[in-house]
GROMACS .gro file of N, CA and C in nm:
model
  453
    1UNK      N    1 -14.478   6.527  -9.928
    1UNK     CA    2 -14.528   6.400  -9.975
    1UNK      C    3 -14.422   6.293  -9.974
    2UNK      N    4 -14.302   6.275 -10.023
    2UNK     CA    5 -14.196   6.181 -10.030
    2UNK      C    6 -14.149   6.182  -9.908
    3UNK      N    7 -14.114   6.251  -9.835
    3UNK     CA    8 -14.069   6.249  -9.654
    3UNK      C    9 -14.203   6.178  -9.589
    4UNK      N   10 -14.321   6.240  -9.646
    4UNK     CA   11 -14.458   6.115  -9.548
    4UNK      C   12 -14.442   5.934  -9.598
    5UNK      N   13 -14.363   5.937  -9.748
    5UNK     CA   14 -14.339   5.836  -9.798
    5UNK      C   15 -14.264   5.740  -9.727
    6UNK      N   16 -14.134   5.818  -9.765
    6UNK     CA   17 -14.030   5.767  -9.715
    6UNK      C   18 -14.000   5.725  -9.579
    7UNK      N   19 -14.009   5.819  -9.503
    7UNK     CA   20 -14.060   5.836  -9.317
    7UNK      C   21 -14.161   5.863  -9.264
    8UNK      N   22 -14.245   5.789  -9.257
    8UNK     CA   23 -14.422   5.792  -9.215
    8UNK      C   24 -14.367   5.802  -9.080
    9UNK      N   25 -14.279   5.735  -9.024
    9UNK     CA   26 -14.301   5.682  -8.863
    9UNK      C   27 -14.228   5.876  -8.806
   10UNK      N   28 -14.170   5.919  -8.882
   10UNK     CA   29 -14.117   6.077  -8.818
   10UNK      C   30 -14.203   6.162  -8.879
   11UNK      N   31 -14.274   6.214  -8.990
   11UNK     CA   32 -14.312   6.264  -9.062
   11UNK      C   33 -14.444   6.339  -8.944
   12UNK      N   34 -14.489   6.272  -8.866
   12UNK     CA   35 -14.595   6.313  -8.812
   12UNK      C   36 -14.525   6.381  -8.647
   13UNK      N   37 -14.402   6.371  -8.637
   13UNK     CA   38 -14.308   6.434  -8.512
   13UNK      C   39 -14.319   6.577  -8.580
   14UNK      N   40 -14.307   6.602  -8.660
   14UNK     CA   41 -14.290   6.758  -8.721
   14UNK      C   42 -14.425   6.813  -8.643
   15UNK      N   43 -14.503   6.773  -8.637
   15UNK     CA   44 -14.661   6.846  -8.573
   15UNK      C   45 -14.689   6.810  -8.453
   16UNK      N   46 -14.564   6.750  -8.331
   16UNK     CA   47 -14.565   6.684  -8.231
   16UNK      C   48 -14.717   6.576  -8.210
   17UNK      N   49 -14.671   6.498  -8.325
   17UNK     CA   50 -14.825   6.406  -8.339
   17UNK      C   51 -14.772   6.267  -8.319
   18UNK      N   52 -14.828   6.230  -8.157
   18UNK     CA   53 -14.781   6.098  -8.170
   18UNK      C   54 -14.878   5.977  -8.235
   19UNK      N   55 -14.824   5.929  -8.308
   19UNK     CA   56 -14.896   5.857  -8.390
   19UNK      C   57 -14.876   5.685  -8.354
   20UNK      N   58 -14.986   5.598  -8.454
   20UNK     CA   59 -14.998   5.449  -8.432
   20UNK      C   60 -14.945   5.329  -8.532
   21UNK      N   61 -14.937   5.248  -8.494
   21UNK     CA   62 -14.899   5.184  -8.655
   21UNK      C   63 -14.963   5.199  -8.756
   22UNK      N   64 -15.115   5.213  -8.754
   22UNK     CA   65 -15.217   5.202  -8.820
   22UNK      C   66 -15.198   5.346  -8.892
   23UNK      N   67 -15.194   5.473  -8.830
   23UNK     CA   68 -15.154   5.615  -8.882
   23UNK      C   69 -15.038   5.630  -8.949
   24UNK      N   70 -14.962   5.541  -8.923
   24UNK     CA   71 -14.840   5.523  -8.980
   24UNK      C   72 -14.854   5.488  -9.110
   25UNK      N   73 -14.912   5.410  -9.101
   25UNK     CA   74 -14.943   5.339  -9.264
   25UNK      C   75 -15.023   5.454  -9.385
   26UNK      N   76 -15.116   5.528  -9.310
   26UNK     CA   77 -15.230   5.589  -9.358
   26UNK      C   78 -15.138   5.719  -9.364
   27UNK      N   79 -14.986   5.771  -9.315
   27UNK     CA   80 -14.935   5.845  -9.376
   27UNK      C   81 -14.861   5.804  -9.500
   28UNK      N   82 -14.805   5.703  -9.452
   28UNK     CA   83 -14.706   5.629  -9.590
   28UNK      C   84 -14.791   5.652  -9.718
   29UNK      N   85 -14.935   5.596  -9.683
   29UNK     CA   86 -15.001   5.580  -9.825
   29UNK      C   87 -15.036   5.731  -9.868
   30UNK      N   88 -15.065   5.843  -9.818
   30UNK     CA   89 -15.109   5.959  -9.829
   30UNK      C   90 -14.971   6.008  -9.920
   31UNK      N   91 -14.839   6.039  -9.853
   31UNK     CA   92 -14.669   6.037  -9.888
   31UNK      C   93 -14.747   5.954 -10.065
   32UNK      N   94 -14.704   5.857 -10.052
   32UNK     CA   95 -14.741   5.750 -10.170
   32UNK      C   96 -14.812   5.846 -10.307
   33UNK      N   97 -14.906   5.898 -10.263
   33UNK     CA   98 -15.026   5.927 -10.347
   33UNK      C   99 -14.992   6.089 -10.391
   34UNK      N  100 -14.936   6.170 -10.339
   34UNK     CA  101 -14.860   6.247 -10.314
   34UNK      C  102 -14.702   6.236 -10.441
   35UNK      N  103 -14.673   6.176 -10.397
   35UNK     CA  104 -14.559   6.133 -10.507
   35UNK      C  105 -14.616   6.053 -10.618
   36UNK      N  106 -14.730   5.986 -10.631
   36UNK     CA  107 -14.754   5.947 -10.784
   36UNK      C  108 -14.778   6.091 -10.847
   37UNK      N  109 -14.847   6.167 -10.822
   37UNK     CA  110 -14.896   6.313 -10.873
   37UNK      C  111 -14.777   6.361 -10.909
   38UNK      N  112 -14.650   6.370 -10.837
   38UNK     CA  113 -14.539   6.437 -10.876
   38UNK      C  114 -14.483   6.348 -10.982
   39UNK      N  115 -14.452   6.267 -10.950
   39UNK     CA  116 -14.443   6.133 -11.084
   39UNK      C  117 -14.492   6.192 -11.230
   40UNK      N  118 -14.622   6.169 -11.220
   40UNK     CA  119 -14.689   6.191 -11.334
   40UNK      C  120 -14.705   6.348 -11.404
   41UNK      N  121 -14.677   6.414 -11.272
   41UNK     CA  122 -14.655   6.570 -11.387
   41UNK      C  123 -14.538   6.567 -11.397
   42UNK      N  124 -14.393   6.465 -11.367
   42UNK     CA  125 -14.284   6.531 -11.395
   42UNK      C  126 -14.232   6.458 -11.528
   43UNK      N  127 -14.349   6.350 -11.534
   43UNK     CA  128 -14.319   6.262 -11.650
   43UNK      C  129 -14.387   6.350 -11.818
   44UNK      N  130 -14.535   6.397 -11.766
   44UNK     CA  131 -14.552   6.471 -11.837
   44UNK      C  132 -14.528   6.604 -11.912
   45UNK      N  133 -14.506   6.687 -11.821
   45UNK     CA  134 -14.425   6.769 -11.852
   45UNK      C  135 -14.291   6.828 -11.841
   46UNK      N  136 -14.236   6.765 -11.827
   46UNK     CA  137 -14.057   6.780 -11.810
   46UNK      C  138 -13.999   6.646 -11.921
   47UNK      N  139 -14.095   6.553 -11.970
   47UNK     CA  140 -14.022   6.459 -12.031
   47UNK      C  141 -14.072   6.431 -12.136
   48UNK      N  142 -14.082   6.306 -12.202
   48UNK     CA  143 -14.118   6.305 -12.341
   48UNK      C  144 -14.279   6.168 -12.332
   49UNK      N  145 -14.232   6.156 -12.225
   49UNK     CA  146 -14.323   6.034 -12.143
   49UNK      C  147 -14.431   6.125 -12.150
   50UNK      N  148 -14.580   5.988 -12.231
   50UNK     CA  149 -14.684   5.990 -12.276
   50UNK      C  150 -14.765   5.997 -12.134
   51UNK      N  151 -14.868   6.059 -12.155
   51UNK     CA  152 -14.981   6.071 -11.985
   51UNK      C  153 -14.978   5.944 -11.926
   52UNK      N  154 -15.026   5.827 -12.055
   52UNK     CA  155 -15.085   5.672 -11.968
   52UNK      C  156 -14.925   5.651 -11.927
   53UNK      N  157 -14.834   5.691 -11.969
   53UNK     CA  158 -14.694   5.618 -11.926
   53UNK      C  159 -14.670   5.613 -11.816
   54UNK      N  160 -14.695   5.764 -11.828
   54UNK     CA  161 -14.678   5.845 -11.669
   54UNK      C  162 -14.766   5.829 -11.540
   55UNK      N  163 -14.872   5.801 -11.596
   55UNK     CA  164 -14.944   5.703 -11.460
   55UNK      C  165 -14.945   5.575 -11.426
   56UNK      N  166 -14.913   5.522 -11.538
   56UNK     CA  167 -14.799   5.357 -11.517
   56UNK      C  168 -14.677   5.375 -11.379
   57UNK      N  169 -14.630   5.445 -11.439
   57UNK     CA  170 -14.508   5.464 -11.374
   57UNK      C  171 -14.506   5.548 -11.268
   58UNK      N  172 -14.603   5.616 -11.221
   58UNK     CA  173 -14.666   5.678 -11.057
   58UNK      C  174 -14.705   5.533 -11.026
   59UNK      N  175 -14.784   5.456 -11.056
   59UNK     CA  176 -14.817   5.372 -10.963
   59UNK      C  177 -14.705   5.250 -10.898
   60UNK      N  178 -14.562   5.287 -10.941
   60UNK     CA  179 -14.502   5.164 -10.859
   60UNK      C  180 -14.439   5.226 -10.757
   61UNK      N  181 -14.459   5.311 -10.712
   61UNK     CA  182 -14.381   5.352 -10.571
   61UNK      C  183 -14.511   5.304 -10.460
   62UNK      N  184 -14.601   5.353 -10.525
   62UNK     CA  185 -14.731   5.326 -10.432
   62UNK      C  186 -14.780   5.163 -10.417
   63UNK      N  187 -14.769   5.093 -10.523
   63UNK     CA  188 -14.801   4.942 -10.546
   63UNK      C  189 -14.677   4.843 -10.431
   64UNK      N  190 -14.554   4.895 -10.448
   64UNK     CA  191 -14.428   4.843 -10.412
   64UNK      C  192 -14.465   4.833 -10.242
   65UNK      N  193 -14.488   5.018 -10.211
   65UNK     CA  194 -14.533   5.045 -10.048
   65UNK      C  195 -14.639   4.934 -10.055
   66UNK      N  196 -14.745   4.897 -10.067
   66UNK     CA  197 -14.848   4.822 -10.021
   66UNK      C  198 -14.830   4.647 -10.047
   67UNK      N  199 -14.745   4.650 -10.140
   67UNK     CA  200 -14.673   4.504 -10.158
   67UNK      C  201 -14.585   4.488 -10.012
   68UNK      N  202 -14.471   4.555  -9.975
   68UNK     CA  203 -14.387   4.516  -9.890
   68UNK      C  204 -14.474   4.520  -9.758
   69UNK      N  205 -14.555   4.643  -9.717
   69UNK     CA  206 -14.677   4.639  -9.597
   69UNK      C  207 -14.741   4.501  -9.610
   70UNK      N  208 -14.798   4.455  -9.683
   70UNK     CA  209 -14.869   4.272  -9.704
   70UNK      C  210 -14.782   4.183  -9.673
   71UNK      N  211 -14.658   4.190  -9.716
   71UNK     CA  212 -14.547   4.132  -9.676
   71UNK      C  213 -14.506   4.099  -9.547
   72UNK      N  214 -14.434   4.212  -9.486
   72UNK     CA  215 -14.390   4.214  -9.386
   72UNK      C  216 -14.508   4.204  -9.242
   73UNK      N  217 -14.631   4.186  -9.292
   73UNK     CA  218 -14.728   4.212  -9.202
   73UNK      C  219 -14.776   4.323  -9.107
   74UNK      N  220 -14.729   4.411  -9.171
   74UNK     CA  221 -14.748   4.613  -9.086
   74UNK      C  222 -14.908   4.606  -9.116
   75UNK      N  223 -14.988   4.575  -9.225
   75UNK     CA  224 -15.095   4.636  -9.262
   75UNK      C  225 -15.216   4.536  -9.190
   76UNK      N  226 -15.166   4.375  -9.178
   76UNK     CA  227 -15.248   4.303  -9.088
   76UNK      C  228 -15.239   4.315  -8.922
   77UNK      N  229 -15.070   4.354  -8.875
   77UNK     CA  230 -15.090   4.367  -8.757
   77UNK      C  231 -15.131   4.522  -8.708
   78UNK      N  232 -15.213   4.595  -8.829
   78UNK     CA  233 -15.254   4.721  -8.776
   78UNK      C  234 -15.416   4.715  -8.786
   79UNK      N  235 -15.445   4.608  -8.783
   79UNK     CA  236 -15.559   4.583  -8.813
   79UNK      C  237 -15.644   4.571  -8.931
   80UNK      N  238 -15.576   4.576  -9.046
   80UNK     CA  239 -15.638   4.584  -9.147
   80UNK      C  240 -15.712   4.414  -9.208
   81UNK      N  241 -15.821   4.462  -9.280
   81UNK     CA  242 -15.862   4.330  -9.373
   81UNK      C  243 -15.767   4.279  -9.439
   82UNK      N  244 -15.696   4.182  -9.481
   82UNK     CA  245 -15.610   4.145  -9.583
   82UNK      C  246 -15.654   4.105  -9.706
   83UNK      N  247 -15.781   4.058  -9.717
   83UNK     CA  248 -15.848   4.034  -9.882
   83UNK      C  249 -15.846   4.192  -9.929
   84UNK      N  250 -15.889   4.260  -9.863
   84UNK     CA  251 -15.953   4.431  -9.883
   84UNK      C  252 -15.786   4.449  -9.952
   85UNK      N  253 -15.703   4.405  -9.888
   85UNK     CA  254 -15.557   4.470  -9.881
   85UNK      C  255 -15.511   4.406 -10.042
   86UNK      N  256 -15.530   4.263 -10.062
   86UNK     CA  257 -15.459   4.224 -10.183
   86UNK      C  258 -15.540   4.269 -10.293
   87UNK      N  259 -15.678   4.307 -10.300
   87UNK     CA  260 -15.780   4.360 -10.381
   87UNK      C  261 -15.728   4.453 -10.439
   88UNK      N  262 -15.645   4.577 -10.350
   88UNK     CA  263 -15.660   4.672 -10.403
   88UNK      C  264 -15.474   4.670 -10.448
   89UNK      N  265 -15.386   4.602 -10.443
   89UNK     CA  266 -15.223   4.561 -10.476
   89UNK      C  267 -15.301   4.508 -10.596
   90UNK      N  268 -15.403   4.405 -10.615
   90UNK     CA  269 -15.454   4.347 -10.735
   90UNK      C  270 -15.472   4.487 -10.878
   91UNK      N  271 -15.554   4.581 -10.827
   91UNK     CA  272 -15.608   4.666 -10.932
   91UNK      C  273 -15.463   4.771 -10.897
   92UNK      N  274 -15.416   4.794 -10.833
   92UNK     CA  275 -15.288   4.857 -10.882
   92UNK      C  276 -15.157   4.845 -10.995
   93UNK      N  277 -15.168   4.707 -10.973
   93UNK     CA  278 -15.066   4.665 -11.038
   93UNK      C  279 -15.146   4.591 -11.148
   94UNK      N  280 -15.259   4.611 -11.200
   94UNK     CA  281 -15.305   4.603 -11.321
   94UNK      C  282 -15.306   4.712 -11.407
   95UNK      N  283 -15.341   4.837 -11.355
   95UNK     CA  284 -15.353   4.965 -11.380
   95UNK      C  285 -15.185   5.002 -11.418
   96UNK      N  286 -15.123   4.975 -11.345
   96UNK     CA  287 -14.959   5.012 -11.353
   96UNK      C  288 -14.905   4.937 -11.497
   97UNK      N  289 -14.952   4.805 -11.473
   97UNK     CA  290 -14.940   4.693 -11.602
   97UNK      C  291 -14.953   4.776 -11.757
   98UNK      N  292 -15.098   4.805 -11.751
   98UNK     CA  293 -15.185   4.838 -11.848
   98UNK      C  294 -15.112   4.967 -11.917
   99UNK      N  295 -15.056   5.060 -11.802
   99UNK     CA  296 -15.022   5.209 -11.867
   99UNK      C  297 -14.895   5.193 -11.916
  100UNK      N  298 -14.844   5.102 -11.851
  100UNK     CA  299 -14.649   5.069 -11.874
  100UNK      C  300 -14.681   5.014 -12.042
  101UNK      N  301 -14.737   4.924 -12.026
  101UNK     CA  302 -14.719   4.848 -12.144
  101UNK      C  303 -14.820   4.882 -12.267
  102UNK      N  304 -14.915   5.001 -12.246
  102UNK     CA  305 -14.928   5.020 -12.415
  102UNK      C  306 -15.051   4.967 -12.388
  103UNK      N  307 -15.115   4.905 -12.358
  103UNK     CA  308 -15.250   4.804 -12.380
  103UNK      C  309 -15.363   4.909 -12.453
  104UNK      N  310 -15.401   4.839 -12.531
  104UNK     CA  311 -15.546   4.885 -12.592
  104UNK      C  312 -15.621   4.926 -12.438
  105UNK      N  313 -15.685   4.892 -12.337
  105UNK     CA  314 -15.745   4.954 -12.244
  105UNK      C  315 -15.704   4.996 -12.118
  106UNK      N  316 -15.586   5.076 -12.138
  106UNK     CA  317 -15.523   5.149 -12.086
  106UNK      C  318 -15.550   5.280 -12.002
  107UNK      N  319 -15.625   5.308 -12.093
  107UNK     CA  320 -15.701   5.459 -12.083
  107UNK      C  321 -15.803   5.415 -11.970
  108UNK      N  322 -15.876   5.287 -12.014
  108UNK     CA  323 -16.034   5.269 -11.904
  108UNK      C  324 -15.974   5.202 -11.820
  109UNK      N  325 -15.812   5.188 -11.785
  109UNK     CA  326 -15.789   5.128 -11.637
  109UNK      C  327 -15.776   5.220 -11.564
  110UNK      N  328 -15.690   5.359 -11.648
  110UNK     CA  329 -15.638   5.445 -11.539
  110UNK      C  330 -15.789   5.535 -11.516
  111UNK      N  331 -15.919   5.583 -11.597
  111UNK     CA  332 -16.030   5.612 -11.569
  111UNK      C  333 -16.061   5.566 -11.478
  112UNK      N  334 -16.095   5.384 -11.446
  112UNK     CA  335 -16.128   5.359 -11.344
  112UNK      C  336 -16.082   5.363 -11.228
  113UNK      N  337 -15.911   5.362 -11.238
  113UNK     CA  338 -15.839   5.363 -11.153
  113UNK      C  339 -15.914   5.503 -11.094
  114UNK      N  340 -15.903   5.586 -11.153
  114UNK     CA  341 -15.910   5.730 -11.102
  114UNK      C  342 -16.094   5.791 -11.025
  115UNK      N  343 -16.171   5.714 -11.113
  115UNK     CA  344 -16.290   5.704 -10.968
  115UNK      C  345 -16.284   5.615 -10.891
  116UNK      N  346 -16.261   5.485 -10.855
  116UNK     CA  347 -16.180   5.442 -10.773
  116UNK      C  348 -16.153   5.489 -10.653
  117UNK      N  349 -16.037   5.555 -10.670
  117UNK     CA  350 -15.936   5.635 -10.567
  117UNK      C  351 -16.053   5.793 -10.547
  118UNK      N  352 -16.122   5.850 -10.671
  118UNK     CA  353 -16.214   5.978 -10.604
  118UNK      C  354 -16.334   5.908 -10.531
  119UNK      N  355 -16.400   5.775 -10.522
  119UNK     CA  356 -16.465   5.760 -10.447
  119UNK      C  357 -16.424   5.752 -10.299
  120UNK      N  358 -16.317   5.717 -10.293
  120UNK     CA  359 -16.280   5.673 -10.167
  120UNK      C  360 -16.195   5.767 -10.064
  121UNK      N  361 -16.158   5.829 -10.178
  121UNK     CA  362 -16.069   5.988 -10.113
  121UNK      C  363 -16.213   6.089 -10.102
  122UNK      N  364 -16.341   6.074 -10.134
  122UNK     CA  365 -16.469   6.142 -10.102
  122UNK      C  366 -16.529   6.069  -9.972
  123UNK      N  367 -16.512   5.963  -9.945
  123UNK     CA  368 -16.559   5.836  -9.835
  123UNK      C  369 -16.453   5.886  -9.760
  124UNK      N  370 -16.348   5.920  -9.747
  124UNK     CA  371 -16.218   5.946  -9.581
  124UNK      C  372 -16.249   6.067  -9.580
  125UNK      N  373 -16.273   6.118  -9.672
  125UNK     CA  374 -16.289   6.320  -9.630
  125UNK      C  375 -16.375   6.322  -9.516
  126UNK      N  376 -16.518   6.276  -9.563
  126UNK     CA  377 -16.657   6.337  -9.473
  126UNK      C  378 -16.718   6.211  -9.434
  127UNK      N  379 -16.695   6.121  -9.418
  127UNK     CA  380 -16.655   5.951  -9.323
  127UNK      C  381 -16.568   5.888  -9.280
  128UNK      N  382 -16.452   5.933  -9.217
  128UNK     CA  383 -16.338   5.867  -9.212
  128UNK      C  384 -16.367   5.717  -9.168
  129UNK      N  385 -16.442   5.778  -9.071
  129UNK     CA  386 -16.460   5.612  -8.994
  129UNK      C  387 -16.519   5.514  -9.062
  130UNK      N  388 -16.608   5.521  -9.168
  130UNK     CA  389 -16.692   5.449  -9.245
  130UNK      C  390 -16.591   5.347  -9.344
  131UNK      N  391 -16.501   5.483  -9.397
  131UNK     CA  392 -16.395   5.449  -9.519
  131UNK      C  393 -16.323   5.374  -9.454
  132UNK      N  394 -16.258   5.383  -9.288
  132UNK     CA  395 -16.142   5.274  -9.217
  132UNK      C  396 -16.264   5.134  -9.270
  133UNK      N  397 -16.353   5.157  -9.177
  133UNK     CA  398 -16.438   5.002  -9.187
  133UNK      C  399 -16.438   4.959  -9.333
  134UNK      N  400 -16.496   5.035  -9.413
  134UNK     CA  401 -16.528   4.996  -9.569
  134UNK      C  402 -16.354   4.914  -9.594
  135UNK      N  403 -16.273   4.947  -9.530
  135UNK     CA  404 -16.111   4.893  -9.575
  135UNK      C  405 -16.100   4.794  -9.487
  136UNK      N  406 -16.179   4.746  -9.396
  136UNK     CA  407 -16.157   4.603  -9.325
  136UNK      C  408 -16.080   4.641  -9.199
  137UNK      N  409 -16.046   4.822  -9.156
  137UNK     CA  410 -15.965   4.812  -9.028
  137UNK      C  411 -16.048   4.773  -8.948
  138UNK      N  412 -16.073   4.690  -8.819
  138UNK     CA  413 -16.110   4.682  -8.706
  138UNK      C  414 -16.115   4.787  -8.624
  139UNK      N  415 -16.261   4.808  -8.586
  139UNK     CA  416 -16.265   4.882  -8.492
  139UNK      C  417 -16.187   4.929  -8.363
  140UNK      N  418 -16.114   4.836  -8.279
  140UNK     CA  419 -16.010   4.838  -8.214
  140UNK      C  420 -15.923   4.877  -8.245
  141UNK      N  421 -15.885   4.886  -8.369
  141UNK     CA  422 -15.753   4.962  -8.378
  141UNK      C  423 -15.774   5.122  -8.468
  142UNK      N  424 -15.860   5.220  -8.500
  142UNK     CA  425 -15.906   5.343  -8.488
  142UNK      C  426 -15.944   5.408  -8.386
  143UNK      N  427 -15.789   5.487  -8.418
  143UNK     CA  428 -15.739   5.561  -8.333
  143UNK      C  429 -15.778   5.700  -8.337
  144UNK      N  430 -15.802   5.803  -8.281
  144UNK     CA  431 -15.840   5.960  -8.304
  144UNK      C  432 -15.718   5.989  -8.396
  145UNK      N  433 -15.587   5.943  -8.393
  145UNK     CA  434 -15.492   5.988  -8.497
  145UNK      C  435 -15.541   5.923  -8.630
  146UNK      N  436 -15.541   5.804  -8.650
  146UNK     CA  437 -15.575   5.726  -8.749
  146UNK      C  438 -15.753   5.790  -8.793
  147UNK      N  439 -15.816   5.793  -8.742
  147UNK     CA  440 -15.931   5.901  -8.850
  147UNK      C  441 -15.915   6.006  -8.885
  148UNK      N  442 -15.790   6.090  -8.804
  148UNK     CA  443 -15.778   6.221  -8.890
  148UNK      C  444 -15.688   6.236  -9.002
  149UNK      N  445 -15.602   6.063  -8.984
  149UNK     CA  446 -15.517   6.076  -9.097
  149UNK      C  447 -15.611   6.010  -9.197
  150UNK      N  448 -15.687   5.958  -9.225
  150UNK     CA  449 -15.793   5.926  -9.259
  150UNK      C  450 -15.844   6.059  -9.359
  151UNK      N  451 -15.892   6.146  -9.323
  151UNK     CA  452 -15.980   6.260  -9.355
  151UNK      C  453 -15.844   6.303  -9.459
   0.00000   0.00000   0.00000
Protein backbone atom coordinates (compact mmCIF):
# COMPACT_ATOMS: atom_id res chain seq x y z
CA UNK A 1 0.00 0.00 0.00
CA UNK A 2 2.63 2.91 0.83
CA UNK A 3 5.06 1.81 -2.17
CA UNK A 4 1.53 2.06 -4.51
CA UNK A 5 1.48 5.47 -2.56
CA UNK A 6 4.53 6.62 -2.69
CA UNK A 7 5.56 5.13 -6.32
CA UNK A 8 2.40 4.58 -8.32
CA UNK A 9 4.44 5.22 -11.56
CA UNK A 10 6.89 1.74 -10.53
CA UNK A 11 4.60 0.00 -8.30
CA UNK A 12 2.76 -1.56 -11.25
CA UNK A 13 6.55 -2.68 -13.00
CA UNK A 14 6.57 -5.34 -10.20
CA UNK A 15 3.66 -7.26 -12.34
CA UNK A 16 5.35 -6.17 -15.67
CA UNK A 17 2.17 -3.85 -16.04
CA UNK A 18 2.64 -1.13 -18.25
CA UNK A 19 0.53 1.36 -17.10
CA UNK A 20 -1.17 5.13 -17.98
CA UNK A 21 -1.30 8.31 -16.29
CA UNK A 22 -4.77 7.77 -15.53
CA UNK A 23 -3.75 4.08 -13.78
CA UNK A 24 -1.23 5.81 -12.26
CA UNK A 25 -3.34 7.91 -10.34
CA UNK A 26 -5.94 5.08 -9.59
CA UNK A 27 -2.85 3.29 -8.02
CA UNK A 28 -1.66 6.26 -5.97
CA UNK A 29 -5.22 6.55 -4.66
CA UNK A 30 -5.69 2.71 -3.97
CA UNK A 31 -1.61 3.01 -2.08
CA UNK A 32 -3.56 6.15 -0.34
CA UNK A 33 -6.52 4.19 1.00
CA UNK A 34 -4.38 1.41 1.92
CA UNK A 35 -2.30 3.53 4.22
CA UNK A 36 -5.25 5.42 5.84
CA UNK A 37 -6.31 1.79 7.20
CA UNK A 38 -2.78 1.37 8.47
CA UNK A 39 -2.95 4.89 9.91
CA UNK A 40 -5.93 4.28 11.74
CA UNK A 41 -5.22 0.83 13.26
CA UNK A 42 -1.80 2.01 14.21
CA UNK A 43 -3.31 5.01 15.83
CA UNK A 44 -5.75 2.87 17.49
CA UNK A 45 -4.16 0.32 18.69
CA UNK A 46 -0.55 0.91 19.29
CA UNK A 47 -1.37 4.49 20.65
CA UNK A 48 -3.44 6.36 22.92
CA UNK A 49 -5.17 8.13 19.86
CA UNK A 50 -9.05 8.04 20.05
CA UNK A 51 -10.84 6.07 16.77
CA UNK A 52 -12.36 9.64 15.35
CA UNK A 53 -8.63 10.90 15.85
CA UNK A 54 -7.37 8.27 14.05
CA UNK A 55 -9.45 8.66 11.05
CA UNK A 56 -8.77 12.39 11.11
CA UNK A 57 -5.44 11.71 10.80
CA UNK A 58 -5.64 8.72 7.96
CA UNK A 59 -7.24 11.14 5.93
CA UNK A 60 -4.27 13.60 5.27
CA UNK A 61 -1.98 11.50 3.36
CA UNK A 62 -4.89 10.74 1.08
CA UNK A 63 -6.47 14.48 1.02
CA UNK A 64 -2.70 15.97 0.49
CA UNK A 65 -2.28 13.11 -2.67
CA UNK A 66 -5.49 14.52 -4.30
CA UNK A 67 -4.74 18.21 -3.35
CA UNK A 68 -1.21 18.18 -5.07
CA UNK A 69 -2.88 15.83 -8.26
CA UNK A 70 -5.55 19.13 -8.66
CA UNK A 71 -2.65 21.11 -8.43
CA UNK A 72 -0.17 20.10 -10.53
CA UNK A 73 -2.79 19.04 -13.13
CA UNK A 74 -2.04 14.93 -13.28
CA UNK A 75 -5.81 14.31 -12.49
CA UNK A 76 -7.21 16.84 -15.33
CA UNK A 77 -4.63 15.93 -17.85
CA UNK A 78 -5.70 12.22 -17.23
CA UNK A 79 -8.89 12.96 -18.02
CA UNK A 80 -10.64 13.43 -15.11
CA UNK A 81 -13.81 15.82 -14.21
CA UNK A 82 -12.35 18.53 -12.04
CA UNK A 83 -15.66 19.67 -10.14
CA UNK A 84 -16.06 15.64 -9.44
CA UNK A 85 -12.28 16.11 -8.32
CA UNK A 86 -12.63 19.25 -5.86
CA UNK A 87 -16.05 17.65 -4.51
CA UNK A 88 -14.52 14.96 -3.22
CA UNK A 89 -10.79 17.10 -1.68
CA UNK A 90 -14.07 19.15 -0.38
CA UNK A 91 -15.64 16.15 1.83
CA UNK A 92 -12.20 14.92 2.67
CA UNK A 93 -10.86 17.53 4.23
CA UNK A 94 -14.06 18.15 6.10
CA UNK A 95 -14.16 14.70 7.42
CA UNK A 96 -10.29 15.04 8.31
CA UNK A 97 -11.34 18.61 9.90
CA UNK A 98 -14.17 17.18 11.91
CA UNK A 99 -12.15 14.01 13.43
CA UNK A 100 -8.86 16.16 14.12
CA UNK A 101 -10.67 18.65 15.91
CA UNK A 102 -13.20 17.08 18.33
CA UNK A 103 -16.45 18.40 16.62
CA UNK A 104 -19.76 17.39 18.03
CA UNK A 105 -20.48 15.64 14.43
CA UNK A 106 -17.61 13.94 14.01
CA UNK A 107 -18.82 10.59 14.28
CA UNK A 108 -21.70 11.35 11.28
CA UNK A 109 -18.79 12.71 9.07
CA UNK A 110 -16.60 9.80 9.34
CA UNK A 111 -20.14 7.42 9.01
CA UNK A 112 -20.75 9.20 6.03
CA UNK A 113 -17.45 9.41 5.01
CA UNK A 114 -17.41 5.65 5.25
CA UNK A 115 -20.63 4.83 2.95
CA UNK A 116 -19.39 7.19 0.77
CA UNK A 117 -16.18 5.47 -0.04
CA UNK A 118 -18.40 1.66 0.43
CA UNK A 119 -20.62 2.91 -2.23
CA UNK A 120 -18.16 3.60 -4.58
CA UNK A 121 -15.54 0.93 -3.75
CA UNK A 122 -19.04 -1.42 -4.53
CA UNK A 123 -19.54 0.80 -8.00
CA UNK A 124 -15.40 -0.02 -9.22
CA UNK A 125 -15.65 -3.66 -8.03
CA UNK A 126 -18.62 -4.91 -10.41
CA UNK A 127 -18.71 -1.50 -12.75
CA UNK A 128 -15.53 -0.23 -13.16
CA UNK A 129 -16.40 1.54 -16.15
CA UNK A 130 -19.57 3.08 -14.81
CA UNK A 131 -17.61 4.25 -11.48
CA UNK A 132 -14.57 5.88 -14.07
CA UNK A 133 -17.68 7.79 -15.79
CA UNK A 134 -19.69 8.40 -12.47
CA UNK A 135 -15.93 10.28 -11.59
CA UNK A 136 -16.04 12.49 -14.75
CA UNK A 137 -13.02 10.31 -16.51
CA UNK A 138 -13.61 10.63 -20.21
CA UNK A 139 -14.12 7.97 -22.12
CA UNK A 140 -10.94 8.40 -24.16
CA UNK A 141 -8.84 8.07 -21.65
CA UNK A 142 -10.04 4.32 -20.08
CA UNK A 143 -7.68 2.28 -20.57
CA UNK A 144 -7.95 -1.81 -20.11
CA UNK A 145 -5.22 -0.96 -17.33
CA UNK A 146 -7.15 1.86 -15.84
CA UNK A 147 -10.55 -0.38 -15.40
CA UNK A 148 -8.75 -3.04 -13.83
CA UNK A 149 -7.14 -0.70 -11.58
CA UNK A 150 -10.44 0.46 -11.16
CA UNK A 151 -12.00 -2.95 -9.93
Amino acid sequence: GAYSYLAPNKSMRLYNITDDKLSTLLTEATGGYFLMYAITAYGVLFTDMSTIKAIGAAQIPITVSNLRNILNGDLESSGCSMPAQWVNLAIESFVAYACLSGADYATTAAKARAVYMGLAAIQCRFAPEAALETWGVYSNHRSPVAIFEAK
